[in-house]
Amino acid sequence: MAIRRQVLKGALGLSLAAALGSAAFAQDAAKVGLILPMTGPFASTGKQIDAAVKLFLAQNGAVFGGKKIEIILKDDTGNADTTRRLAQELVVNDKVAVLAGFGLTPLALAAAQVATQAKVPEVVMAAATATITEASPYIVRTSFTLPQASEPMADWALKNNIKKVFTVVTDYGPGIDAETSFANKFKAGGGTVESVRVPLRNPDFAPFLQRASEAKPDALFVFVPSGIGAQFMKQFVERGLDKAGVKLIGPGDVVDDDILESIGDVAIGAITTHHYSVAHDSAANKAFVTAFKAANGGMRPNFMAVAGYDGMRVIAEALKKTNGNTDGDALVAAMKGLSLESPRGPILIDPDTRDIVQNIYVRKTEKKDGELFNVEFAIIPMVKDPVKAAKKQ
Ligand code: PHB
């Protein structure tokens, strides 16, 4: 009798487990809607982040906190209306647990309201205007902010006998952030600044570089979004600015690792401040670069790739911390305060702002063994976004 009961209980137990198992199985996936510009002028950002996300999942097995991460990749072509529509569809139809990607500032901002209303985390892996994280309490950023990268450039210029700077930036959020944060700091330290802004779409740098050349500055500070640097540098040479001895300085976007070879030797000597170089000297970075190149036909990872890789890691760590609970508030709470060793160095998700805190490196573009690299030679440790830091005071 006792034995029969035992067997029965066992059988019941099994079928219950099977039933529960299938219910659990239906919820086993944590879908991540990855929205990137995979075509159009900013496709290099999409390509880099997509490759990094795939690498992270291939290396780490894709199951975290009992949930299997499933990526749904969508191409917004760099158009903000498309980003908004895709974000809505991913939330409503696909029931994604997380929205991620966002190649440009207007695209990150376009999804912010969707994230807030649906209570779904929006992990920003590229866009870098300081205020983005304030557009929704569900935004967490793993890229950088332009003021974070540009203020240290002003400090370096002031210490290196640069007195007069001409700034050329792309005329939208991150460019304005770069110009403003650099100019304010540089002027406060006694420097003078003249500034021009270039349109985002179909930029023609020639007339702006002509003005820069006439101004005879000690240095030209430039911000153009990732992918546009080669176009800029070609016109920099055509205007003879390199021959005139004008030093090129700025955040590192213009000498992005992905396009450095196509820019060529004219980039040699540029001084930039940024959070990632493919030449960053650490074991974690060497492993990342080797694996990334092996998986992508030798393509170098750039700062977009590293932010995509770390963005996936942040999502994975959050799922582990919540034991697979995909509730948006729980995930954002788990992301706050995360600190990780990234290929770029240590990073922290600021628990107050949900923005990234990281080292900014001063680098010089150099040729080593026939290849161009941004070689880091100084570190400003664990820099917070200065715009939000100033608001807190
Ligand atoms: C942005 O649109 O926020 C953005 C894009 C590319 C960059 C930096 C910022 O390299």
Coordinates of C-alpha atoms and ligand atoms in Angstrom, one line a residue:
M1 CA 0.0 0.0 0.0
A2 CA 2.6 2.4 1.1
I3 CA 4.6 1.5 -1.9
R4 CA 1.6 2.1 -4.3
R5 CA 1.0 5.5 -2.7
Q6 CA 4.6 6.3 -3.1
V7 CA 4.4 5.4 -6.8
L8 CA 1.2 7.3 -7.3
K9 CA 2.6 10.3 -5.6
G10 CA 5.6 10.0 -7.7
A11 CA 3.6 9.8 -10.9
L12 CA 1.4 12.8 -9.9
G13 CA 4.5 14.7 -8.9
L14 CA 6.0 14.0 -12.3
S15 CA 3.0 15.0 -14.3
L16 CA 2.6 18.2 -12.2
A17 CA 6.3 18.9 -12.8
A18 CA 5.7 18.3 -16.5
A19 CA 2.8 20.7 -16.6
L20 CA 4.6 23.3 -14.6
G21 CA 7.6 22.6 -16.7
S22 CA 5.8 23.4 -20.0
A23 CA 4.3 26.6 -18.4
A24 CA 7.7 27.6 -17.2
F25 CA 9.1 26.7 -20.6
A26 CA 6.8 29.2 -22.3
Q27 CA 8.2 31.9 -20.1
D28 CA 11.8 30.6 -20.4
A29 CA 12.8 33.3 -22.9
A30 CA 13.7 36.8 -22.1
K31 CA 13.3 38.6 -25.4
V32 CA 15.5 41.6 -26.2
G33 CA 14.4 44.0 -28.9
L34 CA 17.6 45.2 -30.5
I35 CA 16.9 48.3 -32.6
L36 CA 19.9 49.5 -34.7
P37 CA 20.7 51.4 -37.9
M38 CA 21.7 48.4 -40.0
T39 CA 21.5 50.3 -43.2
G40 CA 22.0 54.0 -44.1
P41 CA 24.9 56.3 -43.2
F42 CA 25.2 54.9 -39.6
A43 CA 25.2 51.3 -40.6
S44 CA 28.7 50.8 -39.2
T45 CA 27.3 51.4 -35.7
G46 CA 24.6 48.8 -36.2
K47 CA 27.1 46.3 -37.6
Q48 CA 29.5 46.8 -34.7
I49 CA 26.9 46.5 -32.0
D50 CA 25.1 43.5 -33.6
A51 CA 28.4 41.7 -33.9
A52 CA 29.3 42.4 -30.2
V53 CA 25.9 41.2 -29.0
K54 CA 26.2 38.0 -30.9
L55 CA 29.7 37.5 -29.5
F56 CA 28.6 38.0 -26.0
L57 CA 25.8 35.4 -26.3
A58 CA 28.0 32.9 -28.1
Q59 CA 30.7 33.2 -25.4
N60 CA 28.3 33.1 -22.4
G61 CA 25.6 30.6 -23.4
A62 CA 22.6 33.0 -23.5
V63 CA 20.9 31.6 -20.4
F64 CA 20.9 33.8 -17.3
G65 CA 18.8 33.5 -14.2
G66 CA 17.1 30.5 -15.9
K67 CA 16.0 32.7 -18.9
K68 CA 17.3 32.3 -22.4
I69 CA 18.0 35.6 -24.0
E70 CA 16.4 35.8 -27.5
I71 CA 17.4 38.7 -29.7
I72 CA 15.0 40.3 -32.1
L73 CA 17.0 42.5 -34.3
K74 CA 15.3 45.4 -36.1
D75 CA 16.7 48.0 -38.6
D76 CA 15.5 51.5 -38.0
T77 CA 17.8 52.8 -40.8
G78 CA 18.6 55.8 -38.5
N79 CA 15.1 57.2 -38.7
A80 CA 13.5 58.2 -35.4
D81 CA 9.9 57.6 -36.5
T82 CA 10.8 54.1 -37.4
T83 CA 12.6 53.6 -34.1
R84 CA 9.5 54.6 -32.2
R85 CA 7.2 52.3 -34.3
L86 CA 9.6 49.4 -33.9
A87 CA 9.9 49.9 -30.1
Q88 CA 6.1 49.9 -29.9
E89 CA 5.7 46.7 -31.9
L90 CA 8.4 45.0 -30.0
V91 CA 6.7 45.8 -26.7
V92 CA 3.1 45.1 -27.8
N93 CA 3.5 42.2 -30.2
D94 CA 6.7 40.5 -29.2
K95 CA 6.4 41.3 -25.5
V96 CA 10.1 42.0 -25.2
A97 CA 11.6 42.3 -21.7
V98 CA 14.2 44.8 -22.7
L99 CA 14.7 47.3 -25.6
A100 CA 18.3 47.9 -26.6
G101 CA 20.6 49.4 -29.2
F102 CA 19.9 53.0 -30.3
G103 CA 22.6 54.2 -32.7
L104 CA 21.9 58.0 -32.5
T105 CA 20.6 60.4 -29.9
P106 CA 17.2 61.1 -31.7
L107 CA 16.6 57.4 -31.9
A108 CA 17.2 56.8 -28.2
L109 CA 14.9 59.7 -27.4
A110 CA 12.2 58.4 -29.8
A111 CA 11.9 55.2 -27.7
A112 CA 11.9 56.8 -24.3
Q113 CA 8.2 57.3 -24.0
V114 CA 7.5 53.7 -25.1
A115 CA 9.9 52.5 -22.4
T116 CA 8.3 54.6 -19.7
Q117 CA 4.7 53.6 -20.6
A118 CA 5.5 49.9 -21.0
K119 CA 7.9 49.9 -18.0
V120 CA 10.5 48.2 -20.1
P121 CA 14.2 48.9 -19.7
E122 CA 15.9 50.8 -22.6
V123 CA 19.6 49.9 -22.7
V124 CA 21.3 52.6 -24.7
M125 CA 24.4 51.2 -26.4
A126 CA 25.5 54.0 -28.6
A127 CA 23.7 57.4 -28.3
A128 CA 25.7 59.8 -26.1
T129 CA 24.0 63.1 -25.5
A130 CA 24.2 63.8 -21.7
T131 CA 20.4 64.3 -21.1
I132 CA 19.2 61.0 -22.7
T133 CA 19.1 59.2 -19.3
E134 CA 16.7 61.8 -18.0
A135 CA 14.2 61.1 -20.8
S136 CA 12.9 58.0 -19.0
P137 CA 13.5 56.3 -15.6
Y138 CA 13.9 53.0 -17.6
I139 CA 16.9 54.2 -19.6
V140 CA 20.3 52.7 -18.6
R141 CA 23.4 53.6 -20.7
T142 CA 26.5 51.6 -21.5
S143 CA 28.1 53.9 -24.1
F144 CA 29.3 57.3 -22.8
T145 CA 28.4 60.9 -22.8
L146 CA 30.1 63.6 -24.9
P147 CA 30.7 65.9 -21.9
Q148 CA 32.3 63.0 -20.1
A149 CA 34.8 62.5 -23.0
S150 CA 35.2 66.2 -24.0
E151 CA 36.0 68.0 -20.7
P152 CA 39.2 66.1 -20.2
M153 CA 40.3 67.3 -23.7
A154 CA 40.0 70.9 -22.4
D155 CA 42.2 70.1 -19.5
W156 CA 44.8 68.4 -21.7
A157 CA 44.8 71.3 -24.2
L158 CA 45.3 73.9 -21.4
K159 CA 48.2 72.0 -20.0
N160 CA 49.8 71.6 -23.5
N161 CA 50.2 75.2 -24.6
I162 CA 47.1 75.3 -26.8
K163 CA 45.5 78.8 -26.4
K164 CA 43.2 79.2 -29.4
V165 CA 40.9 76.5 -30.5
F166 CA 38.4 76.3 -33.4
T167 CA 35.6 73.8 -32.8
V168 CA 33.7 71.9 -35.6
V169 CA 30.9 69.7 -34.4
T170 CA 27.9 68.0 -36.0
D171 CA 24.8 70.1 -35.2
Y172 CA 22.7 68.0 -32.9
G173 CA 22.7 66.8 -29.3
P174 CA 26.1 65.1 -29.0
G175 CA 27.9 67.7 -31.1
I176 CA 26.4 70.6 -29.1
D177 CA 27.3 68.7 -25.8
A178 CA 30.9 68.3 -27.1
E179 CA 31.3 71.9 -28.1
T180 CA 29.7 73.3 -25.0
S181 CA 31.5 71.2 -22.4
F182 CA 34.9 71.7 -24.1
A183 CA 34.5 75.4 -24.7
N184 CA 33.2 76.2 -21.2
K185 CA 36.1 74.4 -19.5
F186 CA 38.7 75.7 -22.0
K187 CA 37.6 79.3 -21.7
A188 CA 37.4 79.0 -17.9
G189 CA 41.1 78.0 -18.0
G190 CA 42.0 81.1 -20.1
G191 CA 41.7 79.8 -23.7
T192 CA 39.8 81.3 -26.6
V193 CA 37.3 79.4 -28.8
E194 CA 35.6 80.0 -32.1
S195 CA 32.9 77.5 -33.1
V196 CA 30.9 76.2 -36.1
R197 CA 28.3 73.5 -36.4
V198 CA 27.9 71.2 -39.4
P199 CA 24.6 69.6 -40.4
L200 CA 24.1 65.9 -39.5
R201 CA 22.7 64.8 -42.8
N202 CA 24.9 64.9 -45.9
P203 CA 27.6 67.0 -44.3
D204 CA 29.9 69.2 -46.4
F205 CA 32.8 70.1 -44.2
A206 CA 34.6 72.2 -46.8
P207 CA 33.2 75.7 -46.0
F208 CA 33.6 75.2 -42.3
L209 CA 37.1 74.0 -42.6
Q210 CA 37.9 77.0 -44.8
R211 CA 36.8 79.2 -41.9
A212 CA 38.8 77.1 -39.5
S213 CA 41.9 77.5 -41.7
E214 CA 41.5 81.3 -41.9
A215 CA 41.2 81.5 -38.1
K216 CA 44.7 80.0 -37.7
P217 CA 44.0 78.2 -34.4
D218 CA 46.5 76.2 -32.4
A219 CA 44.1 73.2 -32.6
L220 CA 41.0 72.1 -34.3
F221 CA 38.5 70.4 -31.9
V222 CA 36.2 68.1 -33.8
F223 CA 33.2 65.9 -33.1
V224 CA 31.5 63.9 -35.8
P225 CA 29.5 60.8 -35.1
S226 CA 31.1 57.4 -35.5
G227 CA 31.3 56.4 -39.2
I228 CA 31.7 60.0 -40.5
G229 CA 35.4 60.5 -39.5
A230 CA 37.0 59.4 -42.8
Q231 CA 34.8 61.9 -44.7
F232 CA 35.9 64.7 -42.4
M233 CA 39.5 63.8 -42.4
K234 CA 39.6 63.7 -46.3
Q235 CA 38.4 67.3 -46.3
F236 CA 40.7 68.3 -43.5
V237 CA 43.6 67.3 -45.8
E238 CA 42.1 68.8 -48.9
R239 CA 41.9 72.2 -47.1
G240 CA 45.6 71.9 -46.2
L241 CA 45.0 72.0 -42.4
D242 CA 47.4 69.2 -41.8
K243 CA 50.2 71.0 -43.6
A244 CA 49.4 74.3 -41.8
G245 CA 50.3 72.5 -38.6
V246 CA 46.9 72.6 -37.0
K247 CA 46.6 70.0 -34.3
L248 CA 43.6 67.8 -34.4
I249 CA 42.0 67.2 -31.0
G250 CA 38.6 66.1 -29.7
P251 CA 36.6 63.1 -28.3
G252 CA 37.7 59.9 -30.1
D253 CA 34.7 59.5 -32.4
V254 CA 36.5 61.0 -35.4
V255 CA 39.3 58.4 -35.2
D256 CA 37.1 55.5 -34.5
D257 CA 39.0 52.2 -34.6
D258 CA 36.7 50.8 -37.3
I259 CA 37.6 53.4 -39.9
L260 CA 41.1 54.4 -38.7
E261 CA 42.8 52.5 -41.5
S262 CA 40.6 54.1 -44.2
I263 CA 41.5 57.6 -42.7
G264 CA 45.2 56.8 -43.2
D265 CA 48.4 58.4 -42.0
V266 CA 46.8 61.9 -41.8
A267 CA 45.4 60.8 -38.4
I268 CA 48.8 60.3 -37.0
G269 CA 49.4 62.7 -34.1
A270 CA 45.8 63.4 -33.4
I271 CA 45.1 63.7 -29.6
T272 CA 41.8 62.4 -28.5
T273 CA 40.0 61.7 -25.2
H274 CA 37.7 58.7 -25.1
H275 CA 36.6 55.6 -23.2
Y276 CA 37.8 52.8 -25.6
S277 CA 40.7 52.0 -27.8
V278 CA 41.2 48.7 -29.5
A279 CA 44.8 49.1 -28.3
H280 CA 43.7 49.3 -24.6
D281 CA 46.3 47.3 -22.8
S282 CA 44.5 44.7 -20.6
A283 CA 44.0 40.9 -20.7
A284 CA 40.2 41.4 -20.9
N285 CA 40.6 43.7 -24.0
K286 CA 43.1 41.4 -25.7
A287 CA 40.6 38.4 -25.3
F288 CA 37.7 40.6 -26.6
V289 CA 39.6 41.9 -29.6
T290 CA 40.9 38.5 -30.6
A291 CA 37.4 36.8 -30.3
F292 CA 35.7 39.7 -32.1
K293 CA 38.1 39.7 -35.0
A294 CA 37.9 35.9 -35.3
A295 CA 34.1 36.0 -35.4
N296 CA 33.9 38.9 -37.8
G297 CA 36.4 38.3 -40.6
G298 CA 39.1 40.4 -39.0
M299 CA 37.0 43.5 -38.4
R300 CA 38.2 45.6 -35.5
P301 CA 35.8 46.3 -32.7
N302 CA 35.3 50.0 -32.0
F303 CA 33.7 51.9 -29.0
M304 CA 30.2 51.0 -30.3
A305 CA 31.0 47.3 -30.2
V306 CA 32.4 47.5 -26.6
A307 CA 29.2 49.3 -25.5
G308 CA 27.0 46.6 -27.1
Y309 CA 29.1 43.9 -25.5
D310 CA 28.8 45.5 -22.1
G311 CA 25.1 46.3 -22.6
M312 CA 24.4 42.6 -23.1
R313 CA 26.5 41.9 -20.0
V314 CA 24.4 44.4 -18.0
I315 CA 21.2 42.7 -19.2
A316 CA 22.6 39.2 -18.4
E317 CA 23.8 40.3 -14.9
A318 CA 20.4 41.9 -14.2
L319 CA 18.6 38.7 -15.1
K320 CA 20.9 36.7 -12.8
K321 CA 20.2 39.1 -9.9
T322 CA 16.4 38.9 -10.4
N323 CA 16.6 35.1 -10.8
G324 CA 15.0 35.5 -14.2
N325 CA 12.3 37.9 -13.2
T326 CA 11.7 40.1 -16.3
D327 CA 9.7 42.8 -14.5
G328 CA 11.0 46.1 -15.9
D329 CA 11.3 47.8 -12.5
A330 CA 13.1 44.8 -11.1
L331 CA 15.5 44.7 -14.0
V332 CA 16.3 48.4 -13.8
A333 CA 16.8 48.1 -10.0
A334 CA 19.2 45.2 -10.7
M335 CA 21.2 47.2 -13.3
K336 CA 21.7 50.2 -11.0
G337 CA 25.1 50.0 -9.2
L338 CA 26.4 47.1 -11.4
S339 CA 30.1 47.3 -11.6
L340 CA 32.0 45.2 -14.2
E341 CA 35.5 44.8 -15.7
S342 CA 34.9 45.7 -19.3
P343 CA 37.4 45.4 -22.2
R344 CA 37.6 49.2 -21.8
G345 CA 38.5 49.0 -18.1
P346 CA 36.3 49.2 -15.0
I347 CA 32.7 50.4 -15.5
L348 CA 29.9 51.3 -13.1
I349 CA 26.2 52.0 -13.7
D350 CA 25.7 55.0 -11.5
P351 CA 22.8 54.0 -9.2
D352 CA 21.6 57.7 -9.1
T353 CA 21.6 58.5 -12.8
R354 CA 21.6 55.1 -14.6
D355 CA 24.5 56.5 -16.6
I356 CA 27.9 54.9 -17.1
V357 CA 30.9 55.9 -15.0
Q358 CA 34.2 54.9 -16.6
N359 CA 37.9 55.9 -17.2
I360 CA 38.6 58.4 -19.9
Y361 CA 41.9 57.9 -21.6
V362 CA 44.1 60.5 -23.4
R363 CA 45.4 58.9 -26.6
K364 CA 47.6 59.7 -29.5
T365 CA 47.1 58.2 -33.0
E366 CA 50.2 56.3 -33.9
K367 CA 51.4 53.7 -36.4
K368 CA 52.6 50.4 -34.9
D369 CA 53.7 47.5 -37.1
G370 CA 52.1 49.1 -40.1
E371 CA 48.7 49.6 -38.4
L372 CA 47.1 52.8 -37.0
F373 CA 46.1 52.8 -33.3
N374 CA 44.9 55.3 -30.7
V375 CA 47.5 54.7 -28.1
E376 CA 46.5 55.5 -24.5
F377 CA 49.0 57.5 -22.6
A378 CA 47.1 59.0 -19.6
I379 CA 44.0 58.0 -17.6
I380 CA 41.4 60.1 -15.9
P381 CA 39.8 57.5 -13.6
M382 CA 36.1 56.8 -13.2
V383 CA 34.6 60.0 -14.8
K384 CA 30.9 60.6 -14.2
D385 CA 28.8 62.6 -16.7
P386 CA 29.7 66.1 -15.7
V387 CA 26.4 67.6 -16.8
K388 CA 24.4 65.5 -14.4
A389 CA 27.1 65.8 -11.7
A390 CA 26.8 69.6 -11.9
K391 CA 23.0 69.5 -11.5
K392 CA 23.3 67.5 -8.3
Q393 CA 25.4 70.1 -6.6
Ligands
PHB1 C1 24.7 60.1 -30.9 O1 23.9 60.4 -31.8 O2 24.4 60.3 -29.7 C2 26.1 59.7 -31.2 C3 26.3 59.0 -32.4 C4 27.6 58.6 -32.7 C5 28.7 58.9 -31.8 C6 28.4 59.6 -30.7 C7 27.1 60.0 -30.4 O3 29.9 58.6 -32.2

